mmCIF file of C-alpha atoms in Angstrom:
data_model
loop_
_atom_site.group_PDB
_atom_site.id
_atom_site.type_symbol
_atom_site.label_atom_id
_atom_site.label_comp_id
_atom_site.label_asym_id
_atom_site.label_seq_id
_atom_site.Cartn_x
_atom_site.Cartn_y
_atom_site.Cartn_z
ATOM 1 C CA UNK A 1 5.650 6.210 37.315
ATOM 2 C CA UNK A 2 5.926 3.959 40.286
ATOM 3 C CA UNK A 3 4.309 0.778 39.701
ATOM 4 C CA UNK A 4 2.128 -0.532 42.655
ATOM 5 C CA UNK A 5 2.552 -4.474 43.748
ATOM 6 C CA UNK A 6 1.289 -6.262 46.863
ATOM 7 C CA UNK A 7 3.819 -8.831 46.565
ATOM 8 C CA UNK A 8 7.849 -8.352 46.195
ATOM 9 C CA UNK A 9 9.036 -10.546 43.428
ATOM 10 C CA UNK A 10 12.801 -10.847 42.662
ATOM 11 C CA UNK A 11 12.741 -10.772 38.931
ATOM 12 C CA UNK A 12 9.931 -8.409 38.350
ATOM 13 C CA UNK A 13 10.443 -5.606 40.521
ATOM 14 C CA UNK A 14 14.821 -5.218 40.670
ATOM 15 C CA UNK A 15 16.126 -1.941 41.365
ATOM 16 C CA UNK A 16 12.741 0.193 40.238
ATOM 17 C CA UNK A 17 10.835 1.926 43.093
ATOM 18 C CA UNK A 18 6.963 0.664 43.965
ATOM 19 C CA UNK A 19 4.354 1.688 45.569
ATOM 20 C CA UNK A 20 3.306 -0.762 47.967
ATOM 21 C CA UNK A 21 -0.544 -1.986 48.014
ATOM 22 C CA UNK A 22 -2.735 -0.658 50.288
ATOM 23 C CA UNK A 23 -0.409 1.802 52.184
ATOM 24 C CA UNK A 24 0.619 4.877 50.570
ATOM 25 C CA UNK A 25 3.032 6.036 52.817
ATOM 26 C CA UNK A 26 4.993 2.944 51.474
ATOM 27 C CA UNK A 27 7.756 2.942 49.006
ATOM 28 C CA UNK A 28 9.837 -0.411 48.427
ATOM 29 C CA UNK A 29 12.568 -1.371 45.817
ATOM 30 C CA UNK A 30 14.960 -5.054 45.759
ATOM 31 C CA UNK A 31 18.197 -3.539 44.818
ATOM 32 C CA UNK A 32 19.636 -4.951 41.688
ATOM 33 C CA UNK A 33 22.112 -8.219 42.529
ATOM 34 C CA UNK A 34 23.825 -10.914 40.490
ATOM 35 C CA UNK A 35 25.739 -12.525 43.346
ATOM 36 C CA UNK A 36 24.786 -15.492 45.592
ATOM 37 C CA UNK A 37 25.171 -13.735 48.935
ATOM 38 C CA UNK A 38 24.449 -9.871 49.900
ATOM 39 C CA UNK A 39 24.576 -8.668 52.780
ATOM 40 C CA UNK A 40 25.520 -5.950 55.909
ATOM 41 C CA UNK A 41 24.079 -2.345 53.309
ATOM 42 C CA UNK A 42 24.988 0.936 54.473
ATOM 43 C CA UNK A 43 22.840 3.379 52.836
ATOM 44 C CA UNK A 44 23.646 7.416 52.643
ATOM 45 C CA UNK A 45 21.963 10.360 51.362
ATOM 46 C CA UNK A 46 24.515 12.944 49.794
ATOM 47 C CA UNK A 47 23.611 17.207 49.235
ATOM 48 C CA UNK A 48 23.101 16.362 45.548
ATOM 49 C CA UNK A 49 19.850 14.336 46.152
ATOM 50 C CA UNK A 50 21.276 11.071 44.878
ATOM 51 C CA UNK A 51 21.137 8.368 47.483
ATOM 52 C CA UNK A 52 24.007 5.609 47.377
ATOM 53 C CA UNK A 53 24.031 2.005 49.389
ATOM 54 C CA UNK A 54 26.872 -0.267 49.537
ATOM 55 C CA UNK A 55 27.064 -3.323 50.596
ATOM 56 C CA UNK A 56 28.536 -6.840 50.376
ATOM 57 C CA UNK A 57 28.375 -9.807 47.410
ATOM 58 C CA UNK A 58 29.974 -12.483 46.313
ATOM 59 C CA UNK A 59 29.086 -17.031 47.646
ATOM 60 C CA UNK A 60 29.153 -16.417 51.264
ATOM 61 C CA UNK A 61 30.189 -14.729 54.462
ATOM 62 C CA UNK A 62 34.031 -14.911 54.600
ATOM 63 C CA UNK A 63 35.333 -16.546 52.017
ATOM 64 C CA UNK A 64 37.945 -14.539 49.784
ATOM 65 C CA UNK A 65 35.247 -14.067 47.057
ATOM 66 C CA UNK A 66 33.444 -11.534 49.010
ATOM 67 C CA UNK A 67 33.174 -7.535 47.450
ATOM 68 C CA UNK A 68 32.031 -4.497 48.281
ATOM 69 C CA UNK A 69 29.715 -3.761 45.601
ATOM 70 C CA UNK A 70 27.635 0.039 45.200
ATOM 71 C CA UNK A 71 23.928 0.725 42.981
ATOM 72 C CA UNK A 72 22.755 4.880 42.719
ATOM 73 C CA UNK A 73 19.492 6.022 43.303
ATOM 74 C CA UNK A 74 20.068 9.252 41.252
ATOM 75 C CA UNK A 75 17.881 12.407 42.235
ATOM 76 C CA UNK A 76 14.367 12.304 41.023
ATOM 77 C CA UNK A 77 14.583 8.338 39.019
ATOM 78 C CA UNK A 78 12.896 5.454 40.357
ATOM 79 C CA UNK A 79 15.595 2.816 40.033
ATOM 80 C CA UNK A 80 18.836 1.888 42.029
ATOM 81 C CA UNK A 81 21.620 1.716 39.466
ATOM 82 C CA UNK A 82 23.233 -1.802 38.728
ATOM 83 C CA UNK A 83 25.214 -2.580 41.252
ATOM 84 C CA UNK A 84 29.678 -1.814 40.785
ATOM 85 C CA UNK A 85 32.584 -3.812 42.679
ATOM 86 C CA UNK A 86 34.670 -1.138 44.650
ATOM 87 C CA UNK A 87 37.046 -3.613 46.131
ATOM 88 C CA UNK A 88 39.476 -5.248 44.369
ATOM 89 C CA UNK A 89 41.385 -8.221 46.725
ATOM 90 C CA UNK A 90 40.622 -11.728 46.204
ATOM 91 C CA UNK A 91 42.800 -13.455 49.197
ATOM 92 C CA UNK A 92 40.587 -11.776 51.637
ATOM 93 C CA UNK A 93 36.784 -11.483 52.877
ATOM 94 C CA UNK A 94 35.801 -7.471 52.360
ATOM 95 C CA UNK A 95 32.992 -6.401 54.512
ATOM 96 C CA UNK A 96 31.105 -4.229 56.472
ATOM 97 C CA UNK A 97 31.651 -1.105 54.323
ATOM 98 C CA UNK A 98 29.964 2.471 55.319
ATOM 99 C CA UNK A 99 30.492 5.831 53.368
ATOM 100 C CA UNK A 100 31.419 8.991 55.051
ATOM 101 C CA UNK A 101 30.709 12.208 53.249
ATOM 102 C CA UNK A 102 33.500 13.784 54.542
ATOM 103 C CA UNK A 103 33.099 17.785 55.680
ATOM 104 C CA UNK A 104 35.256 18.725 52.564
ATOM 105 C CA UNK A 105 33.058 16.986 50.302
ATOM 106 C CA UNK A 106 34.854 14.029 49.757
ATOM 107 C CA UNK A 107 33.209 11.143 49.877
ATOM 108 C CA UNK A 108 34.936 8.303 51.824
ATOM 109 C CA UNK A 109 34.578 4.234 51.321
ATOM 110 C CA UNK A 110 34.856 2.069 54.551
ATOM 111 C CA UNK A 111 35.017 -1.417 54.804
ATOM 112 C CA UNK A 112 36.549 -4.562 56.692
ATOM 113 C CA UNK A 113 38.861 -7.139 55.237
ATOM 114 C CA UNK A 114 39.945 -10.489 56.021
ATOM 115 C CA UNK A 115 41.451 -14.004 56.008
ATOM 116 C CA UNK A 116 39.355 -16.567 55.553
ATOM 117 C CA UNK A 117 36.072 -17.478 58.616
ATOM 118 C CA UNK A 118 38.800 -15.107 60.621
ATOM 119 C CA UNK A 119 37.616 -11.785 62.542
ATOM 120 C CA UNK A 120 40.025 -11.916 63.912
ATOM 121 C CA UNK A 121 42.388 -11.699 61.124
ATOM 122 C CA UNK A 122 40.122 -8.294 59.507
ATOM 123 C CA UNK A 123 41.503 -4.822 59.167
ATOM 124 C CA UNK A 124 40.116 -1.419 57.803
ATOM 125 C CA UNK A 125 40.682 -0.555 54.276
ATOM 126 C CA UNK A 126 39.474 2.909 52.440
ATOM 127 C CA UNK A 127 38.571 4.278 49.303
ATOM 128 C CA UNK A 128 38.258 8.524 48.660
ATOM 129 C CA UNK A 129 35.656 9.388 46.087
ATOM 130 C CA UNK A 130 35.593 13.515 44.898
ATOM 131 C CA UNK A 131 33.354 12.867 42.156
ATOM 132 C CA UNK A 132 30.535 11.358 44.752
ATOM 133 C CA UNK A 133 31.377 7.880 44.286
ATOM 134 C CA UNK A 134 31.655 7.430 40.442
ATOM 135 C CA UNK A 135 34.972 6.585 40.448
ATOM 136 C CA UNK A 136 37.390 5.943 43.570
ATOM 137 C CA UNK A 137 41.470 6.723 44.369
ATOM 138 C CA UNK A 138 43.890 3.841 45.216
ATOM 139 C CA UNK A 139 42.980 1.255 47.865
ATOM 140 C CA UNK A 140 44.485 2.107 51.667
ATOM 141 C CA UNK A 141 45.135 0.709 55.085
ATOM 142 C CA UNK A 142 43.223 2.644 57.794
ATOM 143 C CA UNK A 143 43.004 0.418 60.706
ATOM 144 C CA UNK A 144 46.128 -2.444 60.577
ATOM 145 C CA UNK A 145 45.111 -3.701 63.877
ATOM 146 C CA UNK A 146 44.485 -7.127 63.171
ATOM 147 C CA UNK A 147 40.547 -8.294 64.424
ATOM 148 C CA UNK A 148 39.431 -4.440 64.019
ATOM 149 C CA UNK A 149 36.171 -4.152 62.705
ATOM 150 C CA UNK A 150 34.025 -1.384 61.431
ATOM 151 C CA UNK A 151 29.994 -1.541 60.913
ATOM 152 C CA UNK A 152 28.951 2.341 61.846
ATOM 153 C CA UNK A 153 28.850 5.331 59.968
ATOM 154 C CA UNK A 154 32.117 7.718 61.338
ATOM 155 C CA UNK A 155 30.484 10.934 62.676
ATOM 156 C CA UNK A 156 31.661 14.696 62.574
ATOM 157 C CA UNK A 157 31.718 16.529 66.352
ATOM 158 C CA UNK A 158 30.355 19.723 67.148
ATOM 159 C CA UNK A 159 34.428 20.713 67.319
ATOM 160 C CA UNK A 160 35.102 19.056 63.474
ATOM 161 C CA UNK A 161 36.506 16.052 64.617
ATOM 162 C CA UNK A 162 35.592 12.427 63.527
ATOM 163 C CA UNK A 163 34.836 9.626 65.697
ATOM 164 C CA UNK A 164 34.746 6.412 64.259
ATOM 165 C CA UNK A 165 33.235 3.067 65.998
ATOM 166 C CA UNK A 166 35.320 -0.025 66.313
ATOM 167 C CA UNK A 167 35.467 -3.032 67.435
ATOM 168 C CA UNK A 168 37.851 -5.587 68.286
ATOM 169 C CA UNK A 169 37.020 -9.769 67.252
ATOM 170 C CA UNK A 170 39.549 -10.830 69.867
ATOM 171 C CA UNK A 171 40.486 -15.067 70.157
ATOM 172 C CA UNK A 172 42.252 -17.220 72.801
ATOM 173 C CA UNK A 173 45.830 -17.971 70.762
ATOM 174 C CA UNK A 174 45.992 -20.590 69.096
ATOM 175 C CA UNK A 175 41.500 -21.107 68.954
ATOM 176 C CA UNK A 176 39.124 -19.643 66.244
ATOM 177 C CA UNK A 177 36.855 -16.883 66.765
ATOM 178 C CA UNK A 178 33.509 -17.196 68.175
ATOM 179 C CA UNK A 179 33.059 -13.901 69.504
ATOM 180 C CA UNK A 180 32.718 -14.333 73.514
ATOM 181 C CA UNK A 181 35.469 -11.664 73.666
ATOM 182 C CA UNK A 182 35.112 -8.776 71.165
ATOM 183 C CA UNK A 183 35.149 -5.269 72.760
ATOM 184 C CA UNK A 184 34.219 -1.625 71.704
ATOM 185 C CA UNK A 185 36.083 1.319 71.406
ATOM 186 C CA UNK A 186 35.980 4.538 68.828
ATOM 187 C CA UNK A 187 38.719 6.068 67.483
ATOM 188 C CA UNK A 188 38.739 10.048 66.928
ATOM 189 C CA UNK A 189 40.892 12.280 64.183
ATOM 190 C CA UNK A 190 41.618 16.027 64.671
ATOM 191 C CA UNK A 191 43.043 15.855 61.155
ATOM 192 C CA UNK A 192 40.384 14.882 58.484
ATOM 193 C CA UNK A 193 41.055 11.022 58.969
ATOM 194 C CA UNK A 194 45.273 11.546 58.995
ATOM 195 C CA UNK A 195 45.417 10.474 62.327
ATOM 196 C CA UNK A 196 43.681 8.810 65.225
ATOM 197 C CA UNK A 197 43.494 8.560 68.781
ATOM 198 C CA UNK A 198 41.792 5.240 70.278
ATOM 199 C CA UNK A 199 39.537 5.649 73.430
ATOM 200 C CA UNK A 200 37.644 1.918 74.962
ATOM 201 C CA UNK A 201 34.591 1.907 76.205
ATOM 202 C CA UNK A 202 34.807 0.569 79.604
ATOM 203 C CA UNK A 203 33.007 -2.871 80.207
ATOM 204 C CA UNK A 204 31.828 -3.133 76.776
ATOM 205 C CA UNK A 205 33.094 -7.302 76.337
ATOM 206 C CA UNK A 206 30.091 -8.492 73.572
ATOM 207 C CA UNK A 207 28.643 -5.458 73.282
ATOM 208 C CA UNK A 208 29.828 -4.395 69.200
ATOM 209 C CA UNK A 209 28.727 -2.078 66.250
ATOM 210 C CA UNK A 210 28.806 0.645 68.261
ATOM 211 C CA UNK A 211 26.540 3.458 66.686
ATOM 212 C CA UNK A 212 26.910 6.823 67.964
ATOM 213 C CA UNK A 213 24.679 9.743 66.944
ATOM 214 C CA UNK A 214 25.248 13.819 68.694
ATOM 215 C CA UNK A 215 21.958 14.917 70.725
ATOM 216 C CA UNK A 216 20.734 18.189 71.161
ATOM 217 C CA UNK A 217 22.064 18.544 73.996
ATOM 218 C CA UNK A 218 25.813 17.705 72.725
ATOM 219 C CA UNK A 219 26.207 14.190 74.451
ATOM 220 C CA UNK A 220 26.923 11.589 72.494
ATOM 221 C CA UNK A 221 24.577 8.684 72.731
ATOM 222 C CA UNK A 222 26.067 4.662 71.383
ATOM 223 C CA UNK A 223 23.923 1.811 71.097
ATOM 224 C CA UNK A 224 25.445 -1.470 70.210
ATOM 225 C CA UNK A 225 24.481 -5.248 69.425
ATOM 226 C CA UNK A 226 24.425 -8.299 71.988
ATOM 227 C CA UNK A 227 26.586 -10.933 71.494
ATOM 228 C CA UNK A 228 24.326 -12.667 74.496
ATOM 229 C CA UNK A 229 20.909 -12.048 71.999
ATOM 230 C CA UNK A 230 19.676 -10.298 75.462
ATOM 231 C CA UNK A 231 19.355 -6.433 74.554
ATOM 232 C CA UNK A 232 20.347 -3.665 72.717
ATOM 233 C CA UNK A 233 22.958 -1.949 74.888
ATOM 234 C CA UNK A 234 24.002 2.140 75.530
ATOM 235 C CA UNK A 235 26.178 4.306 77.155
ATOM 236 C CA UNK A 236 26.451 7.942 76.969
ATOM 237 C CA UNK A 237 29.868 10.666 76.584
ATOM 238 C CA UNK A 238 29.868 13.896 78.425
ATOM 239 C CA UNK A 239 32.836 15.348 76.210
ATOM 240 C CA UNK A 240 33.117 14.421 72.514
ATOM 241 C CA UNK A 241 34.037 9.895 73.249
ATOM 242 C CA UNK A 242 37.314 10.404 75.018
ATOM 243 C CA UNK A 243 35.140 8.450 78.103
ATOM 244 C CA UNK A 244 32.142 6.637 77.944
ATOM 245 C CA UNK A 245 29.681 4.952 80.301
ATOM 246 C CA UNK A 246 29.344 1.440 80.796
ATOM 247 C CA UNK A 247 26.849 0.002 78.270
ATOM 248 C CA UNK A 248 24.332 -0.946 80.038
ATOM 249 C CA UNK A 249 20.714 -2.432 78.656
ATOM 250 C CA UNK A 250 17.970 -0.842 77.237
ATOM 251 C CA UNK A 251 13.703 -2.075 76.927
ATOM 252 C CA UNK A 252 14.889 -2.806 72.975
ATOM 253 C CA UNK A 253 16.086 -6.493 72.433
ATOM 254 C CA UNK A 254 18.520 -7.790 70.167
ATOM 255 C CA UNK A 255 19.091 -11.776 69.123
ATOM 256 C CA UNK A 256 22.984 -11.325 68.176
ATOM 257 C CA UNK A 257 22.933 -9.122 65.016
ATOM 258 C CA UNK A 258 22.944 -5.839 63.616
ATOM 259 C CA UNK A 259 21.074 -2.512 64.583
ATOM 260 C CA UNK A 260 21.120 1.516 63.206
ATOM 261 C CA UNK A 261 19.832 4.354 64.579
ATOM 262 C CA UNK A 262 20.079 7.996 63.869
ATOM 263 C CA UNK A 263 18.272 11.212 64.571
ATOM 264 C CA UNK A 264 15.710 12.755 62.963
ATOM 265 C CA UNK A 265 15.071 16.408 62.232
ATOM 266 C CA UNK A 266 12.757 17.141 64.938
ATOM 267 C CA UNK A 267 15.550 15.757 67.754
ATOM 268 C CA UNK A 268 13.431 12.560 67.743
ATOM 269 C CA UNK A 269 15.778 9.290 67.611
ATOM 270 C CA UNK A 270 14.791 6.349 64.961
ATOM 271 C CA UNK A 271 16.468 2.678 65.526
ATOM 272 C CA UNK A 272 15.738 -0.081 63.026
ATOM 273 C CA UNK A 273 16.476 -4.050 64.597
ATOM 274 C CA UNK A 274 14.995 -7.036 65.035
ATOM 275 C CA UNK A 275 12.531 -7.022 67.598
ATOM 276 C CA UNK A 276 13.435 -10.069 69.260
ATOM 277 C CA UNK A 277 16.191 -12.058 71.772
ATOM 278 C CA UNK A 278 17.463 -15.237 72.563
ATOM 279 C CA UNK A 279 14.625 -15.971 75.322
ATOM 280 C CA UNK A 280 12.153 -16.834 72.383
ATOM 281 C CA UNK A 281 14.984 -19.218 70.757
ATOM 282 C CA UNK A 282 15.360 -22.821 71.138
ATOM 283 C CA UNK A 283 17.648 -23.991 68.479
ATOM 284 C CA UNK A 284 21.674 -22.733 69.000
ATOM 285 C CA UNK A 285 24.451 -22.209 66.177
ATOM 286 C CA UNK A 286 27.486 -22.658 66.737
ATOM 287 C CA UNK A 287 28.913 -19.460 65.141
ATOM 288 C CA UNK A 288 28.353 -16.935 62.316
ATOM 289 C CA UNK A 289 31.045 -19.196 60.405
ATOM 290 C CA UNK A 290 31.209 -22.172 61.365
ATOM 291 C CA UNK A 291 30.372 -23.392 57.943
ATOM 292 C CA UNK A 292 33.802 -22.261 56.556
ATOM 293 C CA UNK A 293 37.297 -24.460 56.960
ATOM 294 C CA UNK A 294 40.489 -23.184 55.536
ATOM 295 C CA UNK A 295 43.860 -24.283 55.290
ATOM 296 C CA UNK A 296 44.962 -23.232 58.326
ATOM 297 C CA UNK A 297 42.858 -24.231 61.151
ATOM 298 C CA UNK A 298 39.804 -26.688 59.234
ATOM 299 C CA UNK A 299 40.362 -29.180 62.114
ATOM 300 C CA UNK A 300 39.104 -26.814 64.843
ATOM 301 C CA UNK A 301 35.214 -26.600 65.309
ATOM 302 C CA UNK A 302 33.266 -23.459 67.082
ATOM 303 C CA UNK A 303 32.332 -25.789 69.141
ATOM 304 C CA UNK A 304 35.551 -27.458 70.267
ATOM 305 C CA UNK A 305 36.670 -24.080 70.838
ATOM 306 C CA UNK A 306 33.829 -23.339 73.159
ATOM 307 C CA UNK A 307 34.234 -26.101 75.332
ATOM 308 C CA UNK A 308 37.841 -25.366 75.986
ATOM 309 C CA UNK A 309 36.984 -21.851 76.941
ATOM 310 C CA UNK A 310 34.677 -23.346 79.608
ATOM 311 C CA UNK A 311 37.275 -25.417 80.972
ATOM 312 C CA UNK A 312 38.980 -22.677 81.521
ATOM 313 C CA UNK A 313 35.923 -20.425 83.442
ATOM 314 C CA UNK A 314 33.014 -22.108 83.578
ATOM 315 C CA UNK A 315 31.290 -18.868 84.444
ATOM 316 C CA UNK A 316 32.300 -17.401 81.193
ATOM 317 C CA UNK A 317 29.726 -16.139 79.028
ATOM 318 C CA UNK A 318 29.593 -17.395 75.242
ATOM 319 C CA UNK A 319 27.996 -15.768 71.831
ATOM 320 C CA UNK A 320 24.438 -16.587 71.080
ATOM 321 C CA UNK A 321 24.791 -17.856 67.179
ATOM 322 C CA UNK A 322 21.147 -18.449 65.163
ATOM 323 C CA UNK A 323 18.125 -16.400 67.026
ATOM 324 C CA UNK A 324 15.322 -15.410 64.534
ATOM 325 C CA UNK A 325 16.138 -12.643 62.320
ATOM 326 C CA UNK A 326 13.183 -11.130 62.361
ATOM 327 C CA UNK A 327 10.743 -9.077 62.735
ATOM 328 C CA UNK A 328 12.461 -5.883 61.171
ATOM 329 C CA UNK A 329 11.035 -3.460 63.321
ATOM 330 C CA UNK A 330 11.284 0.377 63.502
ATOM 331 C CA UNK A 331 11.157 2.215 66.873
ATOM 332 C CA UNK A 332 11.070 6.193 67.887
ATOM 333 C CA UNK A 333 12.057 7.483 70.703
ATOM 334 C CA UNK A 334 10.811 11.207 71.918
ATOM 335 C CA UNK A 335 13.137 11.322 74.658
ATOM 336 C CA UNK A 336 17.065 10.814 73.514
ATOM 337 C CA UNK A 337 17.010 7.156 74.024
ATOM 338 C CA UNK A 338 14.962 7.019 77.632
ATOM 339 C CA UNK A 339 12.612 5.227 76.267
ATOM 340 C CA UNK A 340 10.670 3.812 72.524
ATOM 341 C CA UNK A 341 7.112 3.641 72.538
ATOM 342 C CA UNK A 342 6.423 3.909 69.031
ATOM 343 C CA UNK A 343 7.297 0.656 67.491
ATOM 344 C CA UNK A 344 6.439 -1.175 63.826
ATOM 345 C CA UNK A 345 6.897 -3.978 61.913
ATOM 346 C CA UNK A 346 8.693 -3.128 58.304
ATOM 347 C CA UNK A 347 8.630 -7.037 57.563
ATOM 348 C CA UNK A 348 7.503 -10.215 58.950
ATOM 349 C CA UNK A 349 8.318 -13.892 58.654
ATOM 350 C CA UNK A 350 10.095 -16.741 60.704
ATOM 351 C CA UNK A 351 13.809 -15.528 60.354
ATOM 352 C CA UNK A 352 15.280 -18.408 59.671
ATOM 353 C CA UNK A 353 19.283 -17.719 60.372
ATOM 354 C CA UNK A 354 20.695 -21.326 61.325
ATOM 355 C CA UNK A 355 22.731 -21.518 58.284
ATOM 356 C CA UNK A 356 24.823 -18.812 56.449
ATOM 357 C CA UNK A 357 24.964 -21.043 53.085
ATOM 358 C CA UNK A 358 22.916 -18.627 50.120
ATOM 359 C CA UNK A 359 23.615 -21.230 47.366
ATOM 360 C CA UNK A 360 20.601 -23.214 48.666
ATOM 361 C CA UNK A 361 18.557 -20.355 49.787
ATOM 362 C CA UNK A 362 17.385 -21.834 53.152
ATOM 363 C CA UNK A 363 17.914 -18.420 54.940
ATOM 364 C CA UNK A 364 15.331 -16.401 55.882
ATOM 365 C CA UNK A 365 16.273 -12.978 57.689
ATOM 366 C CA UNK A 366 15.589 -9.679 57.596
ATOM 367 C CA UNK A 367 19.117 -8.265 59.010
ATOM 368 C CA UNK A 368 21.930 -5.379 58.778
ATOM 369 C CA UNK A 369 19.817 -2.284 58.658
ATOM 370 C CA UNK A 370 20.752 1.011 58.134
ATOM 371 C CA UNK A 371 19.027 4.371 58.248
ATOM 372 C CA UNK A 372 18.826 7.481 57.326
ATOM 373 C CA UNK A 373 16.339 10.877 57.346
ATOM 374 C CA UNK A 374 16.574 13.212 54.472
ATOM 375 C CA UNK A 375 15.478 17.055 54.713
ATOM 376 C CA UNK A 376 11.726 16.357 53.139
ATOM 377 C CA UNK A 377 11.221 14.494 56.739
ATOM 378 C CA UNK A 378 11.375 11.313 54.704
ATOM 379 C CA UNK A 379 12.778 8.309 56.082
ATOM 380 C CA UNK A 380 15.430 5.936 54.386
ATOM 381 C CA UNK A 381 16.029 2.696 55.355
ATOM 382 C CA UNK A 382 18.083 -0.431 53.439
ATOM 383 C CA UNK A 383 18.814 -4.419 54.941
ATOM 384 C CA UNK A 384 19.220 -7.846 54.274
ATOM 385 C CA UNK A 385 16.152 -9.570 52.379
ATOM 386 C CA UNK A 386 16.736 -13.567 52.592
ATOM 387 C CA UNK A 387 20.514 -12.883 52.375
ATOM 388 C CA UNK A 388 20.425 -12.699 48.479
ATOM 389 C CA UNK A 389 19.590 -8.898 47.775
ATOM 390 C CA UNK A 390 19.545 -5.960 49.329
ATOM 391 C CA UNK A 391 15.777 -4.479 50.385
ATOM 392 C CA UNK A 392 14.864 -0.689 50.061
ATOM 393 C CA UNK A 393 12.361 0.959 52.363
ATOM 394 C CA UNK A 394 10.749 4.849 52.297
ATOM 395 C CA UNK A 395 8.487 5.109 55.663
ATOM 396 C CA UNK A 396 7.756 8.703 57.473
ATOM 397 C CA UNK A 397 7.523 9.465 61.277
ATOM 398 C CA UNK A 398 3.753 9.501 60.473
ATOM 399 C CA UNK A 399 3.644 5.368 59.247
ATOM 400 C CA UNK A 400 5.695 4.323 62.575
ATOM 401 C CA UNK A 401 3.512 6.148 64.977
ATOM 402 C CA UNK A 402 0.004 4.976 63.289
#
């Protein structure tokens, strides 16, 4: 039986589903966690009725003790299982996991693996499970080009091809990554993931975390996080992902933090995002990894890197870091993403994220959401909660619209 809790407690509610007081349409849980930092979850409902959630955890993003963890909510049960570590490289920070239930019944886990504090060194690895994530095959490399990052799920196209959005973390040679030159692309496989062909998104600099959904008319819609912290961007494809329109801003704000959207059973779209942009921010953080030093370039600061770039091209746009990561908001579109008239906050707060250090528990962000709907109409969401744990929330479209 679900408990009825008015205010979340990290200790008393860890893992257990509870009914939110004074809100009969909302159920929550804080997933079990025993690491200092947890971030970047992805939730996936399975055909047998179970839910899986994956995220990365350790001491601090970018440090080599960061690994991928998985927790399960078994069908009919009311408590998420204890997390299990499912990646194993003590020399790289393993991040941004996604789950993909393939058409053949196998479950794929994909994630990035980077050297300390340097996203431009990331490669993409994967494991395959034949038993819905209880056991996993060997760790293999999927994409080995340095700087390749993922965040959003694989989509199976109507013709049976698989499409996965990627983005490239690029740097000026000899400098440290700061996010100013990141671009997006897709990789498409016609042979169930054995080989892939890449297609670039034109003029996509600064547009990352590309999230793709198939629309009712057979076209593809992509939404993007913006490094400039201005708006969520969008582009479309009419030819199964081979060509894309140039990303353009939507009416939704973005704070240079991740988003995710999904197509609902009725064809509507639901997106979870931070409803804020840099326009309302007074402070600017240097970069995501400005607190991390490594043996190769610990003397190079992101402030120095930015100064060098600006000296070469004073008109060059630079990534904006530090915009608050709150509120966490869900919005609904009934016209394939043209407008988003229905919005409701899931979590509110000051969203402080000027530090990536979770040991001192100063971070108060709600970020990196994931969203899926099941056949019963329930909408399932997970997101980073203060960078200390992952929060699960269950609502409905009716709840969003009030």
